[in-house]
Coordinates of C-alpha atoms in Angstrom, one line a residue:
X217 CA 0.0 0.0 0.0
X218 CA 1.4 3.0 -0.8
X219 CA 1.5 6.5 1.2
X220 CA -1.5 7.9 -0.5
X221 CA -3.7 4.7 0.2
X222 CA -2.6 4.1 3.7
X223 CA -5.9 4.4 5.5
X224 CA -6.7 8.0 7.6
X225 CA -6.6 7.7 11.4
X226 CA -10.3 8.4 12.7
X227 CA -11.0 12.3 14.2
X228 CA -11.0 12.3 18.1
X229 CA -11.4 14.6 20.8
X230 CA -14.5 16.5 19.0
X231 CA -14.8 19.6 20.3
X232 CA -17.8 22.8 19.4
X233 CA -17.1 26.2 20.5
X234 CA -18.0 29.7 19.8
X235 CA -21.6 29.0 19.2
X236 CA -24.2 31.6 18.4
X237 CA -27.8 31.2 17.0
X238 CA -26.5 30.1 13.6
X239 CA -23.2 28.9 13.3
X240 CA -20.4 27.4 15.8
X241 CA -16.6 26.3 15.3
X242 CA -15.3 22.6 15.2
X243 CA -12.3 21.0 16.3
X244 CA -10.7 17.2 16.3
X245 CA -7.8 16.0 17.3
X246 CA -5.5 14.6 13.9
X247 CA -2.2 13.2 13.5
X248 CA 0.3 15.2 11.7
X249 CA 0.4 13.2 8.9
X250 CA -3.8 13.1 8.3
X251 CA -3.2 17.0 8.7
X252 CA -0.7 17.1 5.6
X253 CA -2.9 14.8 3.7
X254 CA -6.5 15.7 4.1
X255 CA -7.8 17.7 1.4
X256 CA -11.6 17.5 2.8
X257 CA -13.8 17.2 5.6
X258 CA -17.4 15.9 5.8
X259 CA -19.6 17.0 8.6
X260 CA -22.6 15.4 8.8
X261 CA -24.3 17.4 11.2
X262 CA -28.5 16.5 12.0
X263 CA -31.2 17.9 14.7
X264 CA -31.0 15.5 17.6
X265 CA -34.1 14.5 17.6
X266 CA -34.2 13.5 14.6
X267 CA -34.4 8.9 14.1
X268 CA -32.8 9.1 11.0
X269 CA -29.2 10.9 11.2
X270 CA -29.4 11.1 7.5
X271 CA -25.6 9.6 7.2
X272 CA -24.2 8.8 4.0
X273 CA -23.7 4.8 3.8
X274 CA -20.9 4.6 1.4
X275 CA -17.7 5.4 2.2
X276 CA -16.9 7.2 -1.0
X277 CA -20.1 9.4 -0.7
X278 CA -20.0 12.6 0.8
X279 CA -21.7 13.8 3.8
X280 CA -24.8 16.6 3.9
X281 CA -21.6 19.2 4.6
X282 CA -18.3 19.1 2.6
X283 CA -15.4 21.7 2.7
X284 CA -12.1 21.8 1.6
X285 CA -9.8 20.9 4.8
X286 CA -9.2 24.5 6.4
X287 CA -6.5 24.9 9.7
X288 CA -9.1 23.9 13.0
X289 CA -11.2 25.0 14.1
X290 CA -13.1 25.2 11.3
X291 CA -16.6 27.3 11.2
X292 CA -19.8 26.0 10.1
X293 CA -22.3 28.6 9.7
X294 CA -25.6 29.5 7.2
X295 CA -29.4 30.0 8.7
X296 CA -30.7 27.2 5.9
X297 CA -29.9 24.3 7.9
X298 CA -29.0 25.6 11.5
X299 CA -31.9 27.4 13.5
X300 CA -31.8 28.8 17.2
X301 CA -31.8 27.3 20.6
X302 CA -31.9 23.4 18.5
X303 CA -30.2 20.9 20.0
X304 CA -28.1 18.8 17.1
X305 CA -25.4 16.2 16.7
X306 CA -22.5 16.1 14.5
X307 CA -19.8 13.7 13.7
X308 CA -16.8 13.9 11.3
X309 CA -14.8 12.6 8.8
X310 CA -11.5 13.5 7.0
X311 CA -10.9 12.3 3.4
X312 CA -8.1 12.6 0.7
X313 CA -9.4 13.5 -2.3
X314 CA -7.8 11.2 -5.2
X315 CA -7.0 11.8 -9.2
X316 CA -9.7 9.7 -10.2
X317 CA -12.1 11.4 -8.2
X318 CA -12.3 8.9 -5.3
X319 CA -12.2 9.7 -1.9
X320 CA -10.3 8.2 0.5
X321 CA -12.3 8.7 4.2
X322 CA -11.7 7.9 7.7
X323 CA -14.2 6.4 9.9
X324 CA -16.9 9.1 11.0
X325 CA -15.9 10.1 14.5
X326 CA -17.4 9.5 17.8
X327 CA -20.9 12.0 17.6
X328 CA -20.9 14.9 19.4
X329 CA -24.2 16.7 20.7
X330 CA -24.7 20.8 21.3
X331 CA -27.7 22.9 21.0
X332 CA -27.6 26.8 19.4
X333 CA -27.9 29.6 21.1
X334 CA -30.5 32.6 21.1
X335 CA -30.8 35.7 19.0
X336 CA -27.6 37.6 19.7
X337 CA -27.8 41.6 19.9
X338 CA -27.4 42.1 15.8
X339 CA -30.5 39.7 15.3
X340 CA -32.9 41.1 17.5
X341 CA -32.0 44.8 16.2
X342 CA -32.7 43.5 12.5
X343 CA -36.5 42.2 13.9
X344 CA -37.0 45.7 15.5
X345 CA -35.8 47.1 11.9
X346 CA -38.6 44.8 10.5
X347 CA -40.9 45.7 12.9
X348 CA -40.6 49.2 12.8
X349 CA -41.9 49.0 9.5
X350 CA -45.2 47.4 10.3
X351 CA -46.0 49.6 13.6
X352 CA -48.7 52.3 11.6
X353 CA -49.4 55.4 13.4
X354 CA -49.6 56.1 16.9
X355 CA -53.1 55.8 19.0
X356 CA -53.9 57.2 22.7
X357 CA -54.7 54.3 25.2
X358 CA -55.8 55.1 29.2
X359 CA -55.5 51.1 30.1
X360 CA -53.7 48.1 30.0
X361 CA -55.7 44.5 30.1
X362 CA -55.6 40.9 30.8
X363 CA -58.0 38.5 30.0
X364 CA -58.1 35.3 32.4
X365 CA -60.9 32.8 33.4
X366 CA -62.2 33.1 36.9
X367 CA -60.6 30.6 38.1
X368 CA -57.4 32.1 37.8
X369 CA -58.8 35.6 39.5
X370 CA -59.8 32.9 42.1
X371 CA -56.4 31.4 42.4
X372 CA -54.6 34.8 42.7
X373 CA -57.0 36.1 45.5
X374 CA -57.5 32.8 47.8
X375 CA -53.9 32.0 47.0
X376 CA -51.7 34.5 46.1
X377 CA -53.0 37.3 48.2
X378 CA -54.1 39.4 45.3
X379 CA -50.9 39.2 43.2
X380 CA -50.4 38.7 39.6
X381 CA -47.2 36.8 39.9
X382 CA -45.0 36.8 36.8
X383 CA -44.5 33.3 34.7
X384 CA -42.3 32.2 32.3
X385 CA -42.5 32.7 29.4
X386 CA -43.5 30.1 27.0
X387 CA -41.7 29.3 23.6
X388 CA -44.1 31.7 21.1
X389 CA -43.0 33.9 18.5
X390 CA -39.7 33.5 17.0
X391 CA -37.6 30.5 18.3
X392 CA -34.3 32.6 19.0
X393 CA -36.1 35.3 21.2
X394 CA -34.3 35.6 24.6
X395 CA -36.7 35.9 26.6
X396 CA -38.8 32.7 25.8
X397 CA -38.4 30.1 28.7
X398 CA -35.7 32.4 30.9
X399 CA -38.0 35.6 31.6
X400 CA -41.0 35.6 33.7
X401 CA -43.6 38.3 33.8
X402 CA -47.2 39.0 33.8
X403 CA -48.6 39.3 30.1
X404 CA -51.3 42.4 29.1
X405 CA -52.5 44.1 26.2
X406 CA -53.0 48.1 25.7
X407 CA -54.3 48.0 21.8
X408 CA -57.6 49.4 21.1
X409 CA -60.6 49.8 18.6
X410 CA -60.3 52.0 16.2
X411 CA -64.1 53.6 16.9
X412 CA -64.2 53.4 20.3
X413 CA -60.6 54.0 21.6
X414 CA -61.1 51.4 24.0
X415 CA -59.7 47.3 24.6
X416 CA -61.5 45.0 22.1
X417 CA -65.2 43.5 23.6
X418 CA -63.7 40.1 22.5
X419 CA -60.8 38.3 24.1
X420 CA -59.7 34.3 23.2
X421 CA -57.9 34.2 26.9
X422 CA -60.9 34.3 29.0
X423 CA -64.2 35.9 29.8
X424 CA -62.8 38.5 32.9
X425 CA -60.7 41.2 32.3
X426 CA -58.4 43.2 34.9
X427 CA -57.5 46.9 33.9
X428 CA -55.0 48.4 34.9
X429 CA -54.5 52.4 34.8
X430 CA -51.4 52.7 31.8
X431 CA -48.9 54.8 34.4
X432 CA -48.7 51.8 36.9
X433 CA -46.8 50.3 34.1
X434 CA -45.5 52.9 31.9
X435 CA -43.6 55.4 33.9
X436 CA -40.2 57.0 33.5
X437 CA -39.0 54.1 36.2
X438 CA -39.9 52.2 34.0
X439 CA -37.4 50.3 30.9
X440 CA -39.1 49.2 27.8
X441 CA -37.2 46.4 25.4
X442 CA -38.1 45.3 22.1
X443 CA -37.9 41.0 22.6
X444 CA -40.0 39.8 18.9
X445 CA -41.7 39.9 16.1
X446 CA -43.8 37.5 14.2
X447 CA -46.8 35.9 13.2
X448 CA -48.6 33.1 13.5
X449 CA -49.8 32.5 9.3
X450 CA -51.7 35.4 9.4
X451 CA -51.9 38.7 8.2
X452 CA -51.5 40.4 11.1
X453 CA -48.4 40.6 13.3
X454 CA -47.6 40.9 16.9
X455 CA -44.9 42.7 18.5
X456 CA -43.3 41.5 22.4
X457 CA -42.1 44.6 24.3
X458 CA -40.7 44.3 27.9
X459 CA -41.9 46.2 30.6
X460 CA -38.8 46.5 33.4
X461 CA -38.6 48.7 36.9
X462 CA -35.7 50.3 36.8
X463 CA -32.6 48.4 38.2
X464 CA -34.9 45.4 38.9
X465 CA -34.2 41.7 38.5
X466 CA -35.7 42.0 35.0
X467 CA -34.1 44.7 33.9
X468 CA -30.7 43.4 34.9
X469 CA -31.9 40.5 32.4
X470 CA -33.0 42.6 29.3
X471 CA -30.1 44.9 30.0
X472 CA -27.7 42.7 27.5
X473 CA -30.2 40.6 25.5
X474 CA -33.0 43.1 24.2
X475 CA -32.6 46.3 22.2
X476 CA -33.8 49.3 24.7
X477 CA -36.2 51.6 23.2
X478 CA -37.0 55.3 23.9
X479 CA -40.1 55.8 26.0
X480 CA -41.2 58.5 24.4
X481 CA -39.8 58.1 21.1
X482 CA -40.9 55.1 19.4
X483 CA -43.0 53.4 17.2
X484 CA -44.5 51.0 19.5
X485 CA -45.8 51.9 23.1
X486 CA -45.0 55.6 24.2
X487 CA -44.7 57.6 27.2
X488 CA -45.0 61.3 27.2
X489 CA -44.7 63.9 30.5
X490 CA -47.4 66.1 31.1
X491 CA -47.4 68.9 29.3
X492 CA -48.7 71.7 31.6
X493 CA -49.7 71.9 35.1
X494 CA -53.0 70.0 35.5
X495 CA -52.5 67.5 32.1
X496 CA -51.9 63.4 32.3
X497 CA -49.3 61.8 31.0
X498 CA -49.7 61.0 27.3
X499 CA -49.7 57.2 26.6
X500 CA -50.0 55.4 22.6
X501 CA -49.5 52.4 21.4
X502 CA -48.8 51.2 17.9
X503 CA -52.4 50.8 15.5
X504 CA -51.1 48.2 12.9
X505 CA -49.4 45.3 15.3
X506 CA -51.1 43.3 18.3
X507 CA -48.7 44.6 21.1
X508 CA -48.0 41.4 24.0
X509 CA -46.5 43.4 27.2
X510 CA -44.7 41.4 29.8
X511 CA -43.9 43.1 33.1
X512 CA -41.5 41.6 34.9
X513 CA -42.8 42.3 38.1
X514 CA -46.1 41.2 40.3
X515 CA -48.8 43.4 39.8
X516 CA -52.0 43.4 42.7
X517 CA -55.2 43.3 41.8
X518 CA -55.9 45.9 44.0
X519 CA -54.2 48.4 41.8
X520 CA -57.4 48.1 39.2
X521 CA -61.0 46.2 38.4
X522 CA -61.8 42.7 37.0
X523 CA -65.1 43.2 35.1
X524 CA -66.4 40.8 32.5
X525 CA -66.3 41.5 29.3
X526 CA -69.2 42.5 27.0
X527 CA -68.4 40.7 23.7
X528 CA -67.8 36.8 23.1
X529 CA -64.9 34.6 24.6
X530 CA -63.4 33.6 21.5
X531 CA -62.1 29.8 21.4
X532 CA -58.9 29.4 23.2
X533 CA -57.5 28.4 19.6
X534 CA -57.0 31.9 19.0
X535 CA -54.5 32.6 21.4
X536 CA -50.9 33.1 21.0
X537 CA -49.8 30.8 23.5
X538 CA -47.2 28.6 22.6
X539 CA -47.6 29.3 19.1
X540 CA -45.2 28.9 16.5
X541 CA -43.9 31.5 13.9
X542 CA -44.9 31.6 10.6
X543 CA -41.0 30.9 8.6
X544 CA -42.2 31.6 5.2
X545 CA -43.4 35.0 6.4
X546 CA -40.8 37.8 4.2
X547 CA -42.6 40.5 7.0
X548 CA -41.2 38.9 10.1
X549 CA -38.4 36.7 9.5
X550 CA -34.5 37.7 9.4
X551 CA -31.4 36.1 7.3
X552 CA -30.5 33.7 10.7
X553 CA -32.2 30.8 12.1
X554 CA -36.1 31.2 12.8

């Protein structure tokens, strides 16, 4: 056998670092020899919970990912096959490419498992770009709302002592948002009709509906942060803005993951100072999105009035929770992983 055909020691030591929403690094342990040799790798890289890893059976096929041997570690990137906060596995192989075309391949290596990360900074600032764009004109509002069953009114009274306690937030909207499944908060709403000025008679979420005066919420110590955009194979879209006390636990948290946006200067939810001795605060809130605002903190019941609501509950179907984003959408979506 001669030096060319002398078979290629199998990769070792797999190692994944600097991994963001869409792309990481890969390194493997080679001989010095397999380094001066190798003309290509072959990453076969699949979703973990996928049954079928989708490897190549024959030796001299290539693998779904082939590039020309580079120094390690080598970086695999590109939004078409990697999306956020996915957990995958990937195993290697080198190979010597051959005059006739062959390729002579090591044995894939031992797989390796890693999951992507969330949105990163430049990500979320391109869906607020996006978003910005779809916000229409500015309406007044007085109120924000949330729509529960009585039961859940129950529960807070008998058992939380009147206290809207923030949750975590579920895995809606765009799978690389930060906040989903690591920030907690109480969800409202602040959009209105356009005849009336005042919340919508109909609500999917429940029949009873605490109101809240707007500046218990929206204050100067108060931070707002753009979190997502996106829509659920509709035509409408909705928009996630945090709601964070100043120098509060939440706010610590949105500080580095979420764009901050102007209170009184943006195309979403604003919050304008009285004008004159005697005037209210000025609050709007943008006409073509559905705005979902999650304060970060506990919120009393005592601070406004559940009344029932004079429209229809709509079926629960209609609600946003858990729901997933739309990926064909051109609107909503951005050039990384959905």
């Amino acid at each position: 056998m001669t030096e060319m055909e002398a078979p290629l020691s199998t990769p070792c030591n797999i190692q994944i670092c600097e991994v963001t929403c869409d792309s990481f690094r890969i390194v493997w342990d080679m001989s010095p020899e397999d380094t001066a040799r190798a003309t290509h790798f072959f990453i076969d890289l699949s979703r973990k919970e996928s049954k079928d890893p989708n490897r190549f059976k024959h030796r001299d096929v290539p693998t779904k990912l082939v590039a020309k041997a580079v120094p390690l570690p080598m970086a695999v990137r590109g939004h078409w096959f990697l999306s956020p906060r996915t957990e995958y596995c990937v195993a290697v192989q080198t190979a010597v490419r051959q005059p006739d075309g062959d390729y002579l391949v090591s044995e894939w290596s031992q797989v390796v498992e890693f999951c992507t990360g969330d949105y990163a900074m430049e990500h979320l600032q391109q869906l607020l770009d996006k978003a910005r764009g779809a916000a229409g004109r500015l309406l007044k509002f007085s109120v924000f709302y949330r729509n529960q069953h009585p039961d859940y009114f129950d529960f807070v009274r008998s058992e939380c002592g009147g206290l809207m306690r923030p949750a975590l937030k579920d895995c809606s909207g765009s799978h690389g948002s930060p906040i989903n499944g690591k920030l907690q908060g109480v969800f409202f709403s602040c959009n209105t009709e356009f005849d009336t000025g005042l919340p919508p008679k109909d609500s999917p979420y429940g029949p009873l509906r605490f109101q809240i005066p707007a500046g218990h919420l929206l204050n100067p110590n108060i931070n707002l942060y753009f979190a997502d955009f996106y829509c659920m194979y509709t035509a409408y879209h909705y928009v996630v803005l945090v709601l964070a006390p100043v120098g509060s636990e939440g706010d610590t948290f949105c500080r580095t993951r979420l764009p901050m946006l102007d209170l009184a200067s943006n195309p979403f939810l604003t919050y304008s100072d009285p004008q004159g001795p005697g005037d209210e605060p000025l609050y709007c809130h943008a006409s073509d999105v559905i705005l979902e605002v999650l304060f970060t903190e506990p919120v009393h019941l005592d601070q406004g009035g559940v009344e029932q609501i004079s429209g229809h509950h709509q079926l629960k179907s209609l609600t946003t929770a858990n729901a997933k984003k739309d990926p064909s959408c051109k609107v909503c979506n951005i050039s990384v992983g959905r």
